[in-house]
C-alpha positions as semicolon CSV with decimal commas, in nm:
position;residue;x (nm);y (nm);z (nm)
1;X;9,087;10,812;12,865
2;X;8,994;10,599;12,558
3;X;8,652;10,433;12,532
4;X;8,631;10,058;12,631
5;X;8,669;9,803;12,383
6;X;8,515;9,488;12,373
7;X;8,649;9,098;12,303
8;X;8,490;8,847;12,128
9;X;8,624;8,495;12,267
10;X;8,567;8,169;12,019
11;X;8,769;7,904;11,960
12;X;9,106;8,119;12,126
13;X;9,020;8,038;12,497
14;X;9,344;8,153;12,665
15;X;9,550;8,484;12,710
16;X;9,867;8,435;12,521
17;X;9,927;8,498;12,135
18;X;9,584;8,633;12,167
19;X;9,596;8,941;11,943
20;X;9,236;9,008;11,950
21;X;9,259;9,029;12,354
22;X;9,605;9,215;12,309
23;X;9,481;9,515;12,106
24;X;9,172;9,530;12,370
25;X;9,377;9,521;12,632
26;X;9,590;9,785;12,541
27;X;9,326;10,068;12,473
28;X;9,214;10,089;12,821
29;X;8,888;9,903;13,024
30;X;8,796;9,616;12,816
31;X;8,485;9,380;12,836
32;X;8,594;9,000;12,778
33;X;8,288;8,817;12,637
34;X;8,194;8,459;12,573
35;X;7,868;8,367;12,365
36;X;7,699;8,020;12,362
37;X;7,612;8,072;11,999
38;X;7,226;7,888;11,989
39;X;7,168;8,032;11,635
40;X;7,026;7,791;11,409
41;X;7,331;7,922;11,203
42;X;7,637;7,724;11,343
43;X;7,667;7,328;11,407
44;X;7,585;7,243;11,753
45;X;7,882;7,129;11,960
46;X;7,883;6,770;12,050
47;X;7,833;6,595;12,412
48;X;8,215;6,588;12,469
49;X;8,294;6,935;12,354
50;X;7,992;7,085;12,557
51;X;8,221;6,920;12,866
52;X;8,548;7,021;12,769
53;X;8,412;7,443;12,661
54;X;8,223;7,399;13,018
55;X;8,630;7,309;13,211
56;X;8,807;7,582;12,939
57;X;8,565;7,862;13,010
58;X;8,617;7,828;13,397
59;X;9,005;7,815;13,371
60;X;8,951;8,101;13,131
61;X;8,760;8,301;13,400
62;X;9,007;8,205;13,645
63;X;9,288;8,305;13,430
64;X;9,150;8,698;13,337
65;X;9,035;8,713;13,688
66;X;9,432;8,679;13,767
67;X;9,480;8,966;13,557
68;X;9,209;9,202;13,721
69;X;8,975;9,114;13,418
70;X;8,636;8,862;13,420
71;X;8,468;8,681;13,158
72;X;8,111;8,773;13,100
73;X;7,871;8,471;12,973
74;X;7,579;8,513;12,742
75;X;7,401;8,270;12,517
76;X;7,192;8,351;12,221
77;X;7,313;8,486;11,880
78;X;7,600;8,695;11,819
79;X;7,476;8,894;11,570
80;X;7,208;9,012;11,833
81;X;7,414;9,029;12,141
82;X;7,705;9,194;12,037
83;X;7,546;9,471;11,872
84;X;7,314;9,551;12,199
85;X;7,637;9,485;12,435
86;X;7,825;9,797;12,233
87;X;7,582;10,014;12,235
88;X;7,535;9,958;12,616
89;X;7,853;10,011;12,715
90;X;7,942;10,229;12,449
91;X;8,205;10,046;12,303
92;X;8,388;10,231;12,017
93;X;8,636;9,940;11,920
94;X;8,560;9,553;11,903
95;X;8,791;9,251;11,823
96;X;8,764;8,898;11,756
97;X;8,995;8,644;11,583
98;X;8,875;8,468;11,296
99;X;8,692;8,143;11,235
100;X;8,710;7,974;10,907
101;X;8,379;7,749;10,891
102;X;8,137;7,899;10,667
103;X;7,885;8,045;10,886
104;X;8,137;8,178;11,087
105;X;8,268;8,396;10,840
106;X;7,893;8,500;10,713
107;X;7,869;8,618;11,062
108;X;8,214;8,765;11,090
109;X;8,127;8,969;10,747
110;X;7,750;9,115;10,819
111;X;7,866;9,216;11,223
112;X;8,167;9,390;11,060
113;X;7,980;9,559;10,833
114;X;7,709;9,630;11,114
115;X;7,949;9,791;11,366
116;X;8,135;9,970;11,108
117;X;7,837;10,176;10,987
118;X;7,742;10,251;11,367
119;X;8,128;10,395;11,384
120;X;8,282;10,126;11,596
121;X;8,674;10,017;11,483
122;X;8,595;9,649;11,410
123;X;8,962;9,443;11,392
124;X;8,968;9,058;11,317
125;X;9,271;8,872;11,358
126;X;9,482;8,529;11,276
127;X;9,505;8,362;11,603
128;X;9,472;7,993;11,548
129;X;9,642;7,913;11,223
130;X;10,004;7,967;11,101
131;X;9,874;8,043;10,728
132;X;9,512;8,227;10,657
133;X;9,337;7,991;10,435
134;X;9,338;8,234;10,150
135;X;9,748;8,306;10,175
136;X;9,843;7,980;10,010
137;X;9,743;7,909;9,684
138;X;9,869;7,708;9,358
139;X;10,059;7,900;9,126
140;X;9,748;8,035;8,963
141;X;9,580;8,159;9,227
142;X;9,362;7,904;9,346
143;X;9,317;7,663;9,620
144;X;9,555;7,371;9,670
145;X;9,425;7,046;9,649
146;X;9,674;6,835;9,781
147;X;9,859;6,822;10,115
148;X;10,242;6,797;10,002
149;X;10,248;7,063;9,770
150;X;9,989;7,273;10,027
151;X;10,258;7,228;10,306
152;X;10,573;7,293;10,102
153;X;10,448;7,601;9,978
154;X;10,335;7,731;10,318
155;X;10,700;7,635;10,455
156;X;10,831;7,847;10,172
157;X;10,619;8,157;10,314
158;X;10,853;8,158;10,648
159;X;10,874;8,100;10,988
160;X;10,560;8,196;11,142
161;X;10,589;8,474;11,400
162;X;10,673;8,451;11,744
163;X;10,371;8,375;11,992
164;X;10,314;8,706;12,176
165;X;10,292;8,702;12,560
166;X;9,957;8,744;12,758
167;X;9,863;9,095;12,848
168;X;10,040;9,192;13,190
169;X;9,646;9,363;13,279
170;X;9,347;9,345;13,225
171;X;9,162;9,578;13,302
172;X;8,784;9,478;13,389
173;X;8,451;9,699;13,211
174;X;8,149;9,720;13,477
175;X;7,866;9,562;13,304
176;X;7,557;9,812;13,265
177;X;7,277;9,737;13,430
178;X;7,085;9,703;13,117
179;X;7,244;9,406;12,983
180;X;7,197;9,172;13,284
181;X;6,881;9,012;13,104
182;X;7,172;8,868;12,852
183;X;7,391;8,753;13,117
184;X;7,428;8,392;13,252
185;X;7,621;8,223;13,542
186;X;7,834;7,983;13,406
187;X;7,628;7,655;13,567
188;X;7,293;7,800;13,423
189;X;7,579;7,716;12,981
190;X;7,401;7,369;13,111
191;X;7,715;7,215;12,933
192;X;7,810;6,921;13,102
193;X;7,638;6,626;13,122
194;X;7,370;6,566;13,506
195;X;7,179;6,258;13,481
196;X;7,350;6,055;13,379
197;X;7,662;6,156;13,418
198;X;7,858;6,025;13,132
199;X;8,215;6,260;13,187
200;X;8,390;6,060;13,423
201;X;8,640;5,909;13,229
202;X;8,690;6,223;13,056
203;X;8,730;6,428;13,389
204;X;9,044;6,132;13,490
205;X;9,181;6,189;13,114
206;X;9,230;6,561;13,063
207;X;9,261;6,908;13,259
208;X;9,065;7,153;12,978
209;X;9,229;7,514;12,995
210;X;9,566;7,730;12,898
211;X;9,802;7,569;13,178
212;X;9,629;7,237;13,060
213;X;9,731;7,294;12,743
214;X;10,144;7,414;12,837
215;X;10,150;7,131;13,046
216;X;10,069;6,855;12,792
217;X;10,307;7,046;12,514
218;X;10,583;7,057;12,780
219;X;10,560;6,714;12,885
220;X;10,499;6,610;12,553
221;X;10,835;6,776;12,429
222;X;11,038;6,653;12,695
223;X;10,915;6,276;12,638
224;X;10,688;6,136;12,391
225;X;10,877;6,372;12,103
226;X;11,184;6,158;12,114
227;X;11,102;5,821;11,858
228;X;10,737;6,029;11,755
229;X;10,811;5,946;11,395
230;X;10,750;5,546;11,475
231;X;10,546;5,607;11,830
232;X;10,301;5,803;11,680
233;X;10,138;5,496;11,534
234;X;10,128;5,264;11,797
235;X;9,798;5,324;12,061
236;X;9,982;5,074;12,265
237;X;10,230;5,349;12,383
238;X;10,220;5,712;12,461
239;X;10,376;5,825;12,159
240;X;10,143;6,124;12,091
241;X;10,110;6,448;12,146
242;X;9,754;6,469;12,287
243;X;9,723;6,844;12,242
244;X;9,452;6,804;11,964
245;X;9,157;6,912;12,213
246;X;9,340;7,177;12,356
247;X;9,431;7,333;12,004
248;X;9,083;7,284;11,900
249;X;8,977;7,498;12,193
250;X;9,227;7,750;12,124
251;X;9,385;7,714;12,486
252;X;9,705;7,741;12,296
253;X;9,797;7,837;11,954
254;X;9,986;7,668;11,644
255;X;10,228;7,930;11,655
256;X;10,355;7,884;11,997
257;X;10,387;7,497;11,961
258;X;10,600;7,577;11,638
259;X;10,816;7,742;11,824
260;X;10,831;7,560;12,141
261;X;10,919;7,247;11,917
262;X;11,194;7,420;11,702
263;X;11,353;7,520;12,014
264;X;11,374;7,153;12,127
265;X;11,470;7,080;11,811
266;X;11,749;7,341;11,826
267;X;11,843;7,236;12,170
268;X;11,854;6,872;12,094
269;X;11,935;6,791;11,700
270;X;11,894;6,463;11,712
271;X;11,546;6,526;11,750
272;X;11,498;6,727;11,453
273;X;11,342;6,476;11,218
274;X;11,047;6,397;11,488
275;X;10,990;6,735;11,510
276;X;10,960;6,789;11,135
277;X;10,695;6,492;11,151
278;X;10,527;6,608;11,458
279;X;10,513;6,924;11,254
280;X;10,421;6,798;10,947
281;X;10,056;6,687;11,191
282;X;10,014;7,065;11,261
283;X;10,027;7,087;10,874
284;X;9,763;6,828;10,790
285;X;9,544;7,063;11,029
286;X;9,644;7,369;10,829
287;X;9,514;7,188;10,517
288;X;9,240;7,087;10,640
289;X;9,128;7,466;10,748
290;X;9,246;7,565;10,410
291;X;8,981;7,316;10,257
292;X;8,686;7,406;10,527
293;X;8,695;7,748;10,376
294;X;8,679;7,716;10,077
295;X;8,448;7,453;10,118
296;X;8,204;7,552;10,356
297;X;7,997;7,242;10,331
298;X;8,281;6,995;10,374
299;X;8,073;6,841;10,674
300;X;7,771;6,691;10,430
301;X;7,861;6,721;10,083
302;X;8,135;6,453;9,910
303;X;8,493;6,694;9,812
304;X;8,421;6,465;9,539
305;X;8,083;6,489;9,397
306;X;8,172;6,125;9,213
307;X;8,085;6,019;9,532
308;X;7,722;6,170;9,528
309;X;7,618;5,817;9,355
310;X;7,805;5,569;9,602
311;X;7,533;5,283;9,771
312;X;7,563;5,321;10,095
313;X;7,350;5,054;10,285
314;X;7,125;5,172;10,571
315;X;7,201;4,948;10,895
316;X;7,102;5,114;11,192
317;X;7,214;4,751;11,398
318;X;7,561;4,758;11,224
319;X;7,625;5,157;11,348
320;X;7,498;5,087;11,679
321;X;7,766;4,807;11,692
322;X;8,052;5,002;11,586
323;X;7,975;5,265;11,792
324;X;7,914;5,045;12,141
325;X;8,222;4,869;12,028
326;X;8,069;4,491;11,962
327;X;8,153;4,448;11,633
328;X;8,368;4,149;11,716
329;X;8,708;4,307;11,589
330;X;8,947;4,395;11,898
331;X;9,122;4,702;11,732
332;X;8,808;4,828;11,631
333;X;8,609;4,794;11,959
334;X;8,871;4,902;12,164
335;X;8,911;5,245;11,969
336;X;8,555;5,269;12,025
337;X;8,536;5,204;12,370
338;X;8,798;5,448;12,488
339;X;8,648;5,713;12,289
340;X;8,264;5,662;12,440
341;X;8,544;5,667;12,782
342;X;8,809;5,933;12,737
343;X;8,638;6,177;12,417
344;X;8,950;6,040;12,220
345;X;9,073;5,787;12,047
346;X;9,433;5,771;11,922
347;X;9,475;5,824;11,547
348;X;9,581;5,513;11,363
349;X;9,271;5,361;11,566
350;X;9,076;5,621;11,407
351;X;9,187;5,533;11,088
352;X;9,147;5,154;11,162
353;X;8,732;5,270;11,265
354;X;8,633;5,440;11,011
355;X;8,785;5,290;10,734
356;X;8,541;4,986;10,882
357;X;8,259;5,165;10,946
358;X;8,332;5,317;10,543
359;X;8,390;4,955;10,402
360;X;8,367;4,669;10,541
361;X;8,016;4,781;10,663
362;X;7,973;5,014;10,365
363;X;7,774;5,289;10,615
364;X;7,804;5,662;10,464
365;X;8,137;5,809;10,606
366;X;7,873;6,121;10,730
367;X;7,781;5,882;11,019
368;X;8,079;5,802;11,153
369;X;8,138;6,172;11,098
370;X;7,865;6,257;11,288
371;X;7,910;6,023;11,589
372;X;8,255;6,163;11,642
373;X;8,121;6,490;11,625
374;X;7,967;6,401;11,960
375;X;8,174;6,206;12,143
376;X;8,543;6,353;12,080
377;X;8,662;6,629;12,301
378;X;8,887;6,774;12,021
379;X;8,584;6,739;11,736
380;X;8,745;7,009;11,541
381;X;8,536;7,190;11,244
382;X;8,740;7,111;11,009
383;X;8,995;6,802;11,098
384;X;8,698;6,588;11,120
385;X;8,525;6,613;10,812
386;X;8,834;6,642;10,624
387;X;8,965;6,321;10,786
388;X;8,679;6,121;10,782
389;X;8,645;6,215;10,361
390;X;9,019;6,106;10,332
391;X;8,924;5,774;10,490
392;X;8,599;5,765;10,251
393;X;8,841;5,826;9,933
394;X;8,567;6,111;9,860
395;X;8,809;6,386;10,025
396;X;9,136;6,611;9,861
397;X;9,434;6,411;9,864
398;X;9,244;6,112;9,935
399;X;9,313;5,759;10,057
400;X;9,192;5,556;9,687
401;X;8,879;5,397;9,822
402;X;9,028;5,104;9,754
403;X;9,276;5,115;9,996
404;X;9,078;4,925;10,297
405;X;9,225;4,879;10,594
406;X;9,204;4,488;10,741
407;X;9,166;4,525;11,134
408;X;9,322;4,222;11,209
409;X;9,675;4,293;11,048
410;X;9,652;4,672;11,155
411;X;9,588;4,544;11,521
412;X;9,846;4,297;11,481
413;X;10,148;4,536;11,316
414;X;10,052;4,812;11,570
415;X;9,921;4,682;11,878
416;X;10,147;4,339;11,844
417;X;10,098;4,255;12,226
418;X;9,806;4,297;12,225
419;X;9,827;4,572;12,525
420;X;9,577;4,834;12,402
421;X;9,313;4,589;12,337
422;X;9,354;4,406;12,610
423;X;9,293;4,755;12,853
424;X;8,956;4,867;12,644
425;X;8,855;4,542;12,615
426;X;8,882;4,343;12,938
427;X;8,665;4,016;12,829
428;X;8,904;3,902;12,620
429;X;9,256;4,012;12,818
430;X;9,339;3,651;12,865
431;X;9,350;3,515;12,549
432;X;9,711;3,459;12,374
433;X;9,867;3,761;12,182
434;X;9,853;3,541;11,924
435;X;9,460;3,500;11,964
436;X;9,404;3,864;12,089
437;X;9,308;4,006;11,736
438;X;9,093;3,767;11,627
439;X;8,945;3,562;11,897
440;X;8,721;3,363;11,637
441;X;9,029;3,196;11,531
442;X;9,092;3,094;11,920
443;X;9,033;2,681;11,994
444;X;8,758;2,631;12,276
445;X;9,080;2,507;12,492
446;X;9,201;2,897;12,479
447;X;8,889;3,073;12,469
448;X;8,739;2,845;12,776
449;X;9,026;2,904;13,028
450;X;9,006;3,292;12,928
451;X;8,638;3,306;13,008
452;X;8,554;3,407;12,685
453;X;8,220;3,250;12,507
454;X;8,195;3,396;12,156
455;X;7,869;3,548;12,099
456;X;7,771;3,628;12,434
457;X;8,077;3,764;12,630
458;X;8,233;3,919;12,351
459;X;8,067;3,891;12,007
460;X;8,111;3,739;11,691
461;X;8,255;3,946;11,443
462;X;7,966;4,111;11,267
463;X;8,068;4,101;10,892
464;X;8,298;3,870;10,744
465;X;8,656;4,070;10,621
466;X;8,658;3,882;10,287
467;X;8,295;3,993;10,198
468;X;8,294;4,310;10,332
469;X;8,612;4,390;10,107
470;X;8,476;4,223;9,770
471;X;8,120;4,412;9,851
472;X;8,298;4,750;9,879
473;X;8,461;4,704;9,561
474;X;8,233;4,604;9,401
475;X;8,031;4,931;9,554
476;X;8,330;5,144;9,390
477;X;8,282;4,954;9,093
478;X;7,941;5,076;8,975
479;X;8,051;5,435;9,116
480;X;8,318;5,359;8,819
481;X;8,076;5,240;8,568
482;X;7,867;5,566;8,590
């Protein structure tokens, strides 16, 4: 009988196309284990992740429990816990698939290297990527810089494997006695939000977990996929995929939504060049993991160090406006206000924010970063600071700075009814589509009979689009001078 064997659960919360829980699983008795990393080491997860790890750890427990396994809970550091836990149980063999954010892999390295010397097999996989960071590279060797080469030469490297079923057992490790003083109920994680309790809109929204997860792919693929090309930019329709929490979780993997999609694309050809886009997204996520790594810091420092000199103003009344969703602009407020409701906000809306928040407010792009951090359910590691850099025109591949997005038009090319607006922000639903992206321009005989008084049931806009355009460029333009 071969010792038991221990797994290391991160950001791969489900059973399938696990490898790390596959080799485990095969070896014999294996102890499944979850850590609340506190170490002053790792960023702390936002408000709206906390909620969403608290549902995906649950359906997680649920799931090994199916299996005849169970998910033991600890919280402290890693490099502590796992360490004791092996020597406790006398583990000879420990896996865990990789993370890519800098003091992830720090970690990663020194516990390999700790284990090792104590004589424990120590086995790291690829689990949530289709490409290691480090496997695509420019001719010469060296990172890639820009997505459409990045993504061409990663499609030259294959198909990625198939997704690998979940382990038919599990077979469960009795905890020692010794290590109870590490072990927490799942309640005591304190992860979701008590008084007050914020997650309501977030609990009607999504269902957190591995059969959460096949569910939305599967419904996505047999709907939303068809026209996802042009549907993908419109919030006003479901033309999205909305698995971005769930793959930032790990509750399903890259590699099995490749394939699920080829085979609807093989199944239905017709449907082949919204697949390739849809697919193309999954890329854009690759990239950005590709830059995370081998820029750890990609989270506070500017890609582009140019953009170490840029005036930012300080305006702590301005932020607090764009992130209530009062700053007057319909397609702006409304993305707000169904991301403080939902944890997401659909992604041309994202765009449409930040690129405000960026320039025609001229706030530093770190605290919009920041605020999404804590209020999206899929804040991912490295899709938000890459995106949010790409809006700032201080990222790889970047947007020019100059490029500034004008919320009216943007509302009005991709929300031209006005529908999305009008269901985040009810004060102003009865106004004329026409009206509905700028009620400023509305006469007092429309705004009266919609109940709308500018200023105190919806606000004036708080920066005039004309000056907040000609002060951002002329921001840019010392950056230039310099």
């Amino acid at each position: 009988m071969s010792a038991p064997s221990l797994v290391w659960f991160r950001d791969d919360l489900r059973l399938a196309d696990n490898p790390a829980l596959a080799a485990a699983a095969a070896r014999g008795p294996v102890l499944c284990l979850y850590i609340l990393d506190e170490s002053s080491r790792c960023r702390a997860l936002g408000g709206a992740s906390r909620w969403w790890l608290s549902r995906s750890l649950a359906a997680l427990a649920d799931s090994l429990a199916a299996k005849g396994g169970e998910l033991t809970l600890m919280r402290g550091d890693p490099a502590v816990l796992i360490p004791e836990t092996t020597a406790a149980c006398k583990t000879d063999f420990v896996s865990w698939n990789r993370r890519y954010d800098g003091a992830a892999v720090e970690l990663d390295k020194a516990l390999k290297a700790k284990l090792s010397a104590q004589g424990i097999t120590v086995e790291s996989h690829g689990a949530n990527l289709l490409n290691e960071p480090w496997e695509v590279t420019t001719t010469a060797g060296t990172p890639m810089k820009v997505f459409t080469p990045y993504w061409r030469a990663a499609r030259a490297r294959g198909e990625p494997a198939a997704p690998k079923p979940a382990p038919r057992r599990i077979r469960a490790l009795p905890l020692p006695g010794t290590l109870g003083k590490y072990v927490v109920a799942h309640g005591e994680l304190a992860l979701e939000p008590r008084t007050p309790d914020w997650a309501g809109g977030l609990r009607e929204a999504w269902t957190p977990g591995e059969a959460g997860a096949r569910e939305a792919l599967s419904d996505f693929l047999d709907g939303a996929i068809s026209g996802y090309g042009e549907a993908r930019d419109r919030p006003d329709k479901p033309g999205t995929s909305r698995l971005s929490p769930h793959l930032r979780f790990g509750e399903i993997s890259p590699r099995q939504i490749w394939h699920a999609a080829q085979a609807a694309g093989h199944a239905h050809p017709r449907l082949q060049g919204d697949i390739d886009k849809f697919l193309s997204e999954i890329g854009w996520r690759e990239f950005s993991y590709h830059l995370l790594f081998h820029n750890p810091d990609l989270a506070t420092d500017n890609y582009n160090r140019r953009f170490d000199a840029f005036p930012w103003r300080k305006d702590g009344t301005a932020l607090r406006a764009w992130q209530r969703g009062l700053t007057g602009y319909p397609i702006v407020d409304a993305g707000m206000r169904e991301l403080w409701s939902t944890g997401w906000m659909h992604n041309r809306v994202r765009m449409i924010a930040a690129s405000f928040l960026i320039k025609h407010l001229l706030l530093d792009w770190r605290q919009g970063e920041a605020w999404f951090w804590d209020t999206l359910v899929d804040a991912d590691p490295a899709n938000n600071p890459a995106s949010w850099q790409w809006v700032a025109g201080s990222g790889a591949d970047a947007a020019p700075y100059f490029r500034i997005f004008n919320p009216v038009t943007q509302g009005e090319k991709f929300d031209p009814k006005g529908a999305y607006v009008r269901r985040w922000i009810p004060e102003i639903a009865e106004l004329d589509d026409r009206d509905i992206h700028q009620p400023w321009k509305a006469s007092a005989t429309a705004l009266k009979p919609a109940g709308i008084s500018l200023g105190k049931t919806y606000p004036e806009p708080i920066v005039d689009l004309d000056f907040g355009r000609r002060r951002a460029l002329d921001a840019l333009a010392t950056l230039k001078s310099d």
